[in-house]
PDB file of N, CA and C in Angstrom:
ATOM      1  N   MET A   1     124.801  96.397  86.011  1.00 52.00           N
ATOM      2  CA  MET A   1     125.743  97.742  86.435  1.00 52.00           C
ATOM      3  C   MET A   1     124.875  98.225  87.524  1.00 52.00           C
ATOM      4  N   SER A   2     125.089  98.530  88.734  1.00 59.00           N
ATOM      5  CA  SER A   2     124.035  99.418  89.536  1.00 59.00           C
ATOM      6  C   SER A   2     124.772 101.145  90.008  1.00 59.00           C
ATOM      7  N   ASN A   3     123.720 101.734  90.046  1.00 61.00           N
ATOM      8  CA  ASN A   3     123.667 103.181  90.056  1.00 61.00           C
ATOM      9  C   ASN A   3     123.026 103.617  91.523  1.00 61.00           C
ATOM     10  N   SER A   4     123.795 103.589  92.300  1.00 66.00           N
ATOM     11  CA  SER A   4     123.215 103.981  93.915  1.00 66.00           C
ATOM     12  C   SER A   4     122.487 105.338  93.863  1.00 66.00           C
ATOM     13  N   ASN A   5     123.033 106.110  93.058  1.00 71.00           N
ATOM     14  CA  ASN A   5     122.679 107.709  92.757  1.00 71.00           C
ATOM     15  C   ASN A   5     121.261 107.747  92.139  1.00 71.00           C
ATOM     16  N   LYS A   6     120.804 106.456  91.235  1.00 69.00           N
ATOM     17  CA  LYS A   6     119.981 106.757  90.637  1.00 69.00           C
ATOM     18  C   LYS A   6     118.683 106.711  91.658  1.00 69.00           C
ATOM     19  N   PRO A   7     117.424 107.618  91.412  1.00 76.00           N
ATOM     20  CA  PRO A   7     116.261 107.385  92.308  1.00 76.00           C
ATOM     21  C   PRO A   7     115.550 106.281  91.993  1.00 76.00           C
ATOM     22  N   ASP A   8     114.717 105.785  93.155  1.00 86.00           N
ATOM     23  CA  ASP A   8     113.509 104.867  92.722  1.00 86.00           C
ATOM     24  C   ASP A   8     112.619 105.407  91.507  1.00 86.00           C
ATOM     25  N   VAL A   9     112.459 104.361  90.922  1.00 88.00           N
ATOM     26  CA  VAL A   9     111.173 104.569  89.761  1.00 88.00           C
ATOM     27  C   VAL A   9     109.946 103.770  90.087  1.00 88.00           C
ATOM     28  N   VAL A  10     108.851 104.784  89.921  1.00 87.00           N
ATOM     29  CA  VAL A  10     107.817 104.107  90.292  1.00 87.00           C
ATOM     30  C   VAL A  10     107.087 104.252  88.711  1.00 87.00           C
ATOM     31  N   VAL A  11     106.580 102.994  89.045  1.00 86.00           N
ATOM     32  CA  VAL A  11     105.427 102.553  87.450  1.00 86.00           C
ATOM     33  C   VAL A  11     104.210 102.775  87.837  1.00 86.00           C
ATOM     34  N   THR A  12     103.452 103.733  87.007  1.00 88.00           N
ATOM     35  CA  THR A  12     102.194 104.131  87.315  1.00 88.00           C
ATOM     36  C   THR A  12     101.317 103.468  85.612  1.00 88.00           C
ATOM     37  N   ARG A  13     100.068 102.819  85.953  1.00 90.00           N
ATOM     38  CA  ARG A  13      99.345 102.005  85.132  1.00 90.00           C
ATOM     39  C   ARG A  13      98.067 102.844  84.952  1.00 90.00           C
ATOM     40  N   TRP A  14      97.654 102.885  83.938  1.00 92.00           N
ATOM     41  CA  TRP A  14      96.388 103.563  84.015  1.00 92.00           C
ATOM     42  C   TRP A  14      95.474 102.646  83.177  1.00 92.00           C
ATOM     43  N   TRP A  15      94.406 102.743  83.817  1.00 93.00           N
ATOM     44  CA  TRP A  15      93.228 101.750  83.302  1.00 93.00           C
ATOM     45  C   TRP A  15      92.015 102.552  82.879  1.00 93.00           C
ATOM     46  N   TRP A  16      91.755 102.801  81.629  1.00 92.00           N
ATOM     47  CA  TRP A  16      90.776 103.935  81.367  1.00 92.00           C
ATOM     48  C   TRP A  16      89.430 102.923  81.272  1.00 92.00           C
ATOM     49  N   VAL A  17      88.549 103.269  81.579  1.00 94.00           N
ATOM     50  CA  VAL A  17      87.229 102.982  81.535  1.00 94.00           C
ATOM     51  C   VAL A  17      85.857 103.909  80.726  1.00 94.00           C
ATOM     52  N   ARG A  18      85.904 103.781  79.581  1.00 92.00           N
ATOM     53  CA  ARG A  18      84.876 104.389  79.335  1.00 92.00           C
ATOM     54  C   ARG A  18      83.271 104.215  79.941  1.00 92.00           C
ATOM     55  N   HIS A  19      82.533 105.385  79.627  1.00 94.00           N
ATOM     56  CA  HIS A  19      81.069 105.177  80.444  1.00 94.00           C
ATOM     57  C   HIS A  19      80.370 104.028  79.637  1.00 94.00           C
ATOM     58  N   ALA A  20      79.655 103.789  80.183  1.00 95.00           N
ATOM     59  CA  ALA A  20      78.428 102.979  79.618  1.00 95.00           C
ATOM     60  C   ALA A  20      77.748 103.420  78.477  1.00 95.00           C
ATOM     61  N   PRO A  21      77.265 102.735  77.392  1.00 93.00           N
ATOM     62  CA  PRO A  21      76.511 103.616  76.457  1.00 93.00           C
ATOM     63  C   PRO A  21      75.396 104.572  76.527  1.00 93.00           C
ATOM     64  N   VAL A  22      75.156 105.336  75.684  1.00 93.00           N
ATOM     65  CA  VAL A  22      74.403 106.233  75.959  1.00 93.00           C
ATOM     66  C   VAL A  22      73.326 106.047  74.925  1.00 93.00           C
ATOM     67  N   ARG A  23      72.017 106.061  75.177  1.00 91.00           N
ATOM     68  CA  ARG A  23      70.918 105.733  74.303  1.00 91.00           C
ATOM     69  C   ARG A  23      70.298 106.958  74.001  1.00 91.00           C
ATOM     70  N   SER A  24      70.057 107.391  74.891  1.00 87.00           N
ATOM     71  CA  SER A  24      69.097 108.737  74.743  1.00 87.00           C
ATOM     72  C   SER A  24      69.653 109.948  73.973  1.00 87.00           C
ATOM     73  N   ASP A  25      70.701 109.740  73.160  1.00 85.00           N
ATOM     74  CA  ASP A  25      71.189 110.866  72.625  1.00 85.00           C
ATOM     75  C   ASP A  25      70.865 111.557  71.275  1.00 85.00           C
ATOM     76  N   GLY A  26      69.797 110.642  71.127  1.00 85.00           N
ATOM     77  CA  GLY A  26      68.942 110.912  69.725  1.00 85.00           C
ATOM     78  C   GLY A  26      69.933 111.041  68.300  1.00 85.00           C
ATOM     79  N   GLY A  27      71.029 109.910  68.531  1.00 84.00           N
ATOM     80  CA  GLY A  27      71.945 110.021  67.382  1.00 84.00           C
ATOM     81  C   GLY A  27      72.638 111.418  67.226  1.00 84.00           C
ATOM     82  N   ASN A  28      72.941 111.965  68.415  1.00 85.00           N
ATOM     83  CA  ASN A  28      73.795 113.004  68.244  1.00 85.00           C
ATOM     84  C   ASN A  28      75.004 113.067  69.099  1.00 85.00           C
ATOM     85  N   ILE A  29      75.736 113.977  69.012  1.00 87.00           N
ATOM     86  CA  ILE A  29      76.746 113.969  69.920  1.00 87.00           C
ATOM     87  C   ILE A  29      76.608 114.855  70.847  1.00 87.00           C
ATOM     88  N   TYR A  30      76.754 114.682  71.993  1.00 87.00           N
ATOM     89  CA  TYR A  30      76.682 114.880  73.266  1.00 87.00           C
ATOM     90  C   TYR A  30      77.487 115.411  74.207  1.00 87.00           C
ATOM     91  N   GLY A  31      78.414 115.284  73.963  1.00 86.00           N
ATOM     92  CA  GLY A  31      79.545 115.696  74.783  1.00 86.00           C
ATOM     93  C   GLY A  31      79.701 116.262  75.841  1.00 86.00           C
ATOM     94  N   GLN A  32      79.316 117.246  76.503  1.00 87.00           N
ATOM     95  CA  GLN A  32      79.505 117.616  78.115  1.00 87.00           C
ATOM     96  C   GLN A  32      77.756 117.498  78.601  1.00 87.00           C
ATOM     97  N   PHE A  33      77.010 117.463  77.378  1.00 89.00           N
ATOM     98  CA  PHE A  33      75.822 117.157  78.161  1.00 89.00           C
ATOM     99  C   PHE A  33      75.716 116.181  79.250  1.00 89.00           C
ATOM    100  N   ASP A  34      75.305 116.254  80.050  1.00 92.00           N
ATOM    101  CA  ASP A  34      74.719 115.492  81.517  1.00 92.00           C
ATOM    102  C   ASP A  34      73.689 114.353  81.164  1.00 92.00           C
ATOM    103  N   ILE A  35      73.705 113.685  80.270  1.00 93.00           N
ATOM    104  CA  ILE A  35      72.696 112.514  79.778  1.00 93.00           C
ATOM    105  C   ILE A  35      73.290 111.008  80.632  1.00 93.00           C
ATOM    106  N   GLU A  36      72.363 110.270  80.872  1.00 94.00           N
ATOM    107  CA  GLU A  36      72.487 109.109  81.392  1.00 94.00           C
ATOM    108  C   GLU A  36      72.874 107.982  80.577  1.00 94.00           C
ATOM    109  N   CYS A  37      73.506 106.714  80.926  1.00 95.00           N
ATOM    110  CA  CYS A  37      73.796 106.079  80.131  1.00 95.00           C
ATOM    111  C   CYS A  37      72.843 104.596  80.278  1.00 95.00           C
ATOM    112  N   ASP A  38      73.542 103.651  79.732  1.00 96.00           N
ATOM    113  CA  ASP A  38      72.633 102.385  79.907  1.00 96.00           C
ATOM    114  C   ASP A  38      73.558 101.224  80.704  1.00 96.00           C
ATOM    115  N   THR A  39      73.212 100.961  82.164  1.00 97.00           N
ATOM    116  CA  THR A  39      73.975 100.211  82.670  1.00 97.00           C
ATOM    117  C   THR A  39      73.311  98.682  82.918  1.00 97.00           C
ATOM    118  N   GLY A  40      72.218  98.325  81.931  1.00 96.00           N
ATOM    119  CA  GLY A  40      72.018  97.231  81.991  1.00 96.00           C
ATOM    120  C   GLY A  40      72.142  95.978  81.603  1.00 96.00           C
ATOM    121  N   ASP A  41      73.672  95.919  81.035  1.00 96.00           N
ATOM    122  CA  ASP A  41      74.374  94.452  80.644  1.00 96.00           C
ATOM    123  C   ASP A  41      75.272  94.398  81.449  1.00 96.00           C
ATOM    124  N   ARG A  42      74.451  93.360  82.530  1.00 96.00           N
ATOM    125  CA  ARG A  42      75.375  93.179  83.812  1.00 96.00           C
ATOM    126  C   ARG A  42      76.517  92.260  83.531  1.00 96.00           C
ATOM    127  N   GLU A  43      76.310  91.556  82.441  1.00 97.00           N
ATOM    128  CA  GLU A  43      77.415  90.461  82.008  1.00 97.00           C
ATOM    129  C   GLU A  43      78.864  91.396  81.617  1.00 97.00           C
ATOM    130  N   VAL A  44      78.382  92.407  80.992  1.00 96.00           N
ATOM    131  CA  VAL A  44      79.801  93.128  80.699  1.00 96.00           C
ATOM    132  C   VAL A  44      80.394  93.678  82.042  1.00 96.00           C
ATOM    133  N   PHE A  45      79.516  94.166  82.796  1.00 97.00           N
ATOM    134  CA  PHE A  45      80.402  94.851  84.045  1.00 97.00           C
ATOM    135  C   PHE A  45      80.685  93.629  85.127  1.00 97.00           C
ATOM    136  N   GLU A  46      80.174  92.526  85.044  1.00 98.00           N
ATOM    137  CA  GLU A  46      80.913  91.728  85.661  1.00 98.00           C
ATOM    138  C   GLU A  46      82.253  91.075  85.213  1.00 98.00           C
ATOM    139  N   ALA A  47      82.237  91.234  83.872  1.00 97.00           N
ATOM    140  CA  ALA A  47      83.723  90.889  83.222  1.00 97.00           C
ATOM    141  C   ALA A  47      85.041  92.045  83.513  1.00 97.00           C
ATOM    142  N   VAL A  48      84.182  93.396  83.381  1.00 97.00           N
ATOM    143  CA  VAL A  48      85.069  94.377  84.257  1.00 97.00           C
ATOM    144  C   VAL A  48      85.547  94.545  85.293  1.00 97.00           C
ATOM    145  N   ALA A  49      84.304  94.070  86.385  1.00 97.00           N
ATOM    146  CA  ALA A  49      84.788  94.089  87.569  1.00 97.00           C
ATOM    147  C   ALA A  49      85.808  93.334  88.110  1.00 97.00           C
ATOM    148  N   LYS A  50      85.903  92.084  87.194  1.00 97.00           N
ATOM    149  CA  LYS A  50      87.035  90.806  87.237  1.00 97.00           C
ATOM    150  C   LYS A  50      88.334  91.151  86.796  1.00 97.00           C
ATOM    151  N   ILE A  51      88.271  91.907  86.087  1.00 96.00           N
ATOM    152  CA  ILE A  51      89.912  92.280  85.614  1.00 96.00           C
ATOM    153  C   ILE A  51      90.571  93.594  86.031  1.00 96.00           C
ATOM    154  N   LEU A  52      89.582  94.355  86.710  1.00 96.00           N
ATOM    155  CA  LEU A  52      90.305  95.954  86.899  1.00 96.00           C
ATOM    156  C   LEU A  52      91.089  95.569  88.516  1.00 96.00           C
ATOM    157  N   PRO A  53      92.263  96.191  88.613  1.00 95.00           N
ATOM    158  CA  PRO A  53      92.972  96.073  89.737  1.00 95.00           C
ATOM    159  C   PRO A  53      92.533  96.718  91.078  1.00 95.00           C
ATOM    160  N   ARG A  54      92.605  95.918  91.909  1.00 93.00           N
ATOM    161  CA  ARG A  54      91.735  95.977  93.574  1.00 93.00           C
ATOM    162  C   ARG A  54      92.366  97.188  94.124  1.00 93.00           C
ATOM    163  N   ASN A  55      93.614  97.620  93.850  1.00 90.00           N
ATOM    164  CA  ASN A  55      94.437  98.262  94.400  1.00 90.00           C
ATOM    165  C   ASN A  55      94.366 100.000  93.773  1.00 90.00           C
ATOM    166  N   ALA A  56      93.455  99.932  92.832  1.00 90.00           N
ATOM    167  CA  ALA A  56      93.430 101.132  91.866  1.00 90.00           C
ATOM    168  C   ALA A  56      92.747 102.593  92.676  1.00 90.00           C
ATOM    169  N   VAL A  57      93.138 103.873  92.103  1.00 92.00           N
ATOM    170  CA  VAL A  57      92.677 104.794  92.539  1.00 92.00           C
ATOM    171  C   VAL A  57      91.670 105.408  91.712  1.00 92.00           C
ATOM    172  N   TRP A  58      90.409 105.547  92.155  1.00 95.00           N
ATOM    173  CA  TRP A  58      89.419 105.962  91.052  1.00 95.00           C
ATOM    174  C   TRP A  58      89.186 107.409  90.869  1.00 95.00           C
ATOM    175  N   TYR A  59      89.208 107.856  89.556  1.00 95.00           N
ATOM    176  CA  TYR A  59      88.838 109.145  89.050  1.00 95.00           C
ATOM    177  C   TYR A  59      87.552 108.760  87.893  1.00 95.00           C
ATOM    178  N   ALA A  60      87.022 109.913  88.299  1.00 95.00           N
ATOM    179  CA  ALA A  60      85.567 110.391  87.122  1.00 95.00           C
ATOM    180  C   ALA A  60      85.391 111.768  86.853  1.00 95.00           C
ATOM    181  N   SER A  61      84.584 112.150  85.916  1.00 94.00           N
ATOM    182  CA  SER A  61      84.493 113.140  85.588  1.00 94.00           C
ATOM    183  C   SER A  61      83.254 113.720  86.215  1.00 94.00           C
ATOM    184  N   ASN A  62      82.668 115.047  86.414  1.00 94.00           N
ATOM    185  CA  ASN A  62      81.609 115.516  86.868  1.00 94.00           C
ATOM    186  C   ASN A  62      80.075 114.488  86.349  1.00 94.00           C
ATOM    187  N   LEU A  63      80.298 113.952  85.237  1.00 94.00           N
ATOM    188  CA  LEU A  63      79.054 113.850  84.476  1.00 94.00           C
ATOM    189  C   LEU A  63      78.523 112.545  85.513  1.00 94.00           C
ATOM    190  N   LYS A  64      77.073 112.323  85.003  1.00 95.00           N
ATOM    191  CA  LYS A  64      76.753 111.463  85.988  1.00 95.00           C
ATOM    192  C   LYS A  64      76.777 109.900  85.135  1.00 95.00           C
ATOM    193  N   ARG A  65      77.292 109.985  84.003  1.00 96.00           N
ATOM    194  CA  ARG A  65      77.226 108.936  83.353  1.00 96.00           C
ATOM    195  C   ARG A  65      78.391 108.194  83.878  1.00 96.00           C
ATOM    196  N   THR A  66      79.369 108.651  84.202  1.00 95.00           N
ATOM    197  CA  THR A  66      80.670 108.436  84.753  1.00 95.00           C
ATOM    198  C   THR A  66      80.416 107.757  85.959  1.00 95.00           C
ATOM    199  N   HIS A  67      79.860 108.112  86.715  1.00 96.00           N
ATOM    200  CA  HIS A  67      79.406 107.990  88.179  1.00 96.00           C
ATOM    201  C   HIS A  67      78.268 106.466  87.925  1.00 96.00           C
ATOM    202  N   GLN A  68      77.254 106.797  87.167  1.00 97.00           N
ATOM    203  CA  GLN A  68      76.453 105.534  86.999  1.00 97.00           C
ATOM    204  C   GLN A  68      77.453 104.066  86.504  1.00 97.00           C
ATOM    205  N   THR A  69      78.387 104.429  85.380  1.00 98.00           N
ATOM    206  CA  THR A  69      79.069 103.361  85.222  1.00 98.00           C
ATOM    207  C   THR A  69      80.088 102.778  86.018  1.00 98.00           C
ATOM    208  N   ALA A  70      80.874 103.590  87.334  1.00 97.00           N
ATOM    209  CA  ALA A  70      81.316 103.202  88.419  1.00 97.00           C
ATOM    210  C   ALA A  70      80.348 102.186  89.154  1.00 97.00           C
ATOM    211  N   GLU A  71      79.540 102.832  89.522  1.00 97.00           N
ATOM    212  CA  GLU A  71      78.192 102.264  90.334  1.00 97.00           C
ATOM    213  C   GLU A  71      78.151 100.737  89.855  1.00 97.00           C
ATOM    214  N   ALA A  72      77.651 100.540  88.302  1.00 98.00           N
ATOM    215  CA  ALA A  72      77.531  99.318  87.782  1.00 98.00           C
ATOM    216  C   ALA A  72      78.818  98.432  88.029  1.00 98.00           C
ATOM    217  N   ILE A  73      79.771  98.668  87.646  1.00 98.00           N
ATOM    218  CA  ILE A  73      81.103  97.881  88.181  1.00 98.00           C
ATOM    219  C   ILE A  73      80.914  97.458  89.533  1.00 98.00           C
ATOM    220  N   TRP A  74      80.939  98.395  90.471  1.00 97.00           N
ATOM    221  CA  TRP A  74      80.987  97.811  92.172  1.00 97.00           C
ATOM    222  C   TRP A  74      79.751  96.900  92.216  1.00 97.00           C
ATOM    223  N   ALA A  75      78.494  97.022  91.808  1.00 98.00           N
ATOM    224  CA  ALA A  75      77.232  96.421  91.965  1.00 98.00           C
ATOM    225  C   ALA A  75      77.667  94.888  91.218  1.00 98.00           C
ATOM    226  N   ALA A  76      78.586  94.997  90.248  1.00 98.00           N
ATOM    227  CA  ALA A  76      78.816  93.516  89.450  1.00 98.00           C
ATOM    228  C   ALA A  76      79.871  92.940  90.333  1.00 98.00           C
ATOM    229  N   GLY A  77      80.185  93.495  91.429  1.00 97.00           N
ATOM    230  CA  GLY A  77      81.440  92.355  92.253  1.00 97.00           C
ATOM    231  C   GLY A  77      82.697  92.995  92.489  1.00 97.00           C
ATOM    232  N   PHE A  78      83.015  94.133  91.723  1.00 97.00           N
ATOM    233  CA  PHE A  78      84.193  94.892  92.055  1.00 97.00           C
ATOM    234  C   PHE A  78      84.109  95.591  93.652  1.00 97.00           C
ATOM    235  N   PRO A  79      84.875  95.489  94.606  1.00 96.00           N
ATOM    236  CA  PRO A  79      84.659  96.012  96.128  1.00 96.00           C
ATOM    237  C   PRO A  79      84.772  97.423  95.923  1.00 96.00           C
ATOM    238  N   GLU A  80      83.590  98.369  96.185  1.00 95.00           N
ATOM    239  CA  GLU A  80      83.454  99.649  96.176  1.00 95.00           C
ATOM    240  C   GLU A  80      84.717 100.316  96.857  1.00 95.00           C
ATOM    241  N   PRO A  81      85.478 101.490  96.137  1.00 94.00           N
ATOM    242  CA  PRO A  81      86.664 102.169  96.708  1.00 94.00           C
ATOM    243  C   PRO A  81      86.237 103.213  97.979  1.00 94.00           C
ATOM    244  N   ALA A  82      86.826 103.143  98.890  1.00 93.00           N
ATOM    245  CA  ALA A  82      86.679 104.169 100.078  1.00 93.00           C
ATOM    246  C   ALA A  82      86.053 105.864  99.103  1.00 93.00           C
ATOM    247  N   GLY A  83      86.795 105.962  98.274  1.00 93.00           N
ATOM    248  CA  GLY A  83      86.181 107.329  97.274  1.00 93.00           C
ATOM    249  C   GLY A  83      86.669 107.491  95.949  1.00 93.00           C
ATOM    250  N   MET A  84      85.929 108.318  95.277  1.00 95.00           N
ATOM    251  CA  MET A  84      86.282 108.191  93.826  1.00 95.00           C
ATOM    252  C   MET A  84      86.393 109.996  93.606  1.00 95.00           C
ATOM    253  N   ALA A  85      87.790 110.492  93.097  1.00 94.00           N
ATOM    254  CA  ALA A  85      87.980 111.857  93.145  1.00 94.00           C
ATOM    255  C   ALA A  85      87.053 111.903  91.548  1.00 94.00           C
ATOM    256  N   ARG A  86      86.483 113.422  91.883  1.00 93.00           N
ATOM    257  CA  ARG A  86      85.912 114.091  90.508  1.00 93.00           C
ATOM    258  C   ARG A  86      86.749 114.972  90.162  1.00 93.00           C
ATOM    259  N   GLU A  87      87.139 114.679  88.540  1.00 90.00           N
ATOM    260  CA  GLU A  87      87.916 115.923  88.104  1.00 90.00           C
ATOM    261  C   GLU A  87      87.063 116.292  86.689  1.00 90.00           C
ATOM    262  N   ALA A  88      86.449 117.562  86.702  1.00 86.00           N
ATOM    263  CA  ALA A  88      85.941 118.324  85.873  1.00 86.00           C
ATOM    264  C   ALA A  88      86.295 118.769  84.778  1.00 86.00           C
ATOM    265  N   ALA A  89      87.784 118.414  84.534  1.00 86.00           N
ATOM    266  CA  ALA A  89      88.528 118.806  83.505  1.00 86.00           C
ATOM    267  C   ALA A  89      88.456 117.396  82.521  1.00 86.00           C
ATOM    268  N   PHE A  90      87.657 116.046  83.093  1.00 82.00           N
ATOM    269  CA  PHE A  90      87.893 115.131  81.998  1.00 82.00           C
ATOM    270  C   PHE A  90      86.839 115.224  81.076  1.00 82.00           C
TER     271      PHE A  90
END
């Protein structure tokens, strides 16, 4: 049964990528503190770079660890997007 009055449906899929591990937190919860992450495990980033969709729109928080993680994924073979939106509310 078809309904010609029904609007087109757009499907949005989200791929949430958590930032790389933080090693300099002293065992504390660091929240919004802008501390660096460890992007040294290239094998992990190569695996992530293989599975992420190529036409994705990239968003990140303002924290440096999210940008370090994205850069490690791009360095591991994922084509760097033209831009990455910063969302301070993340």
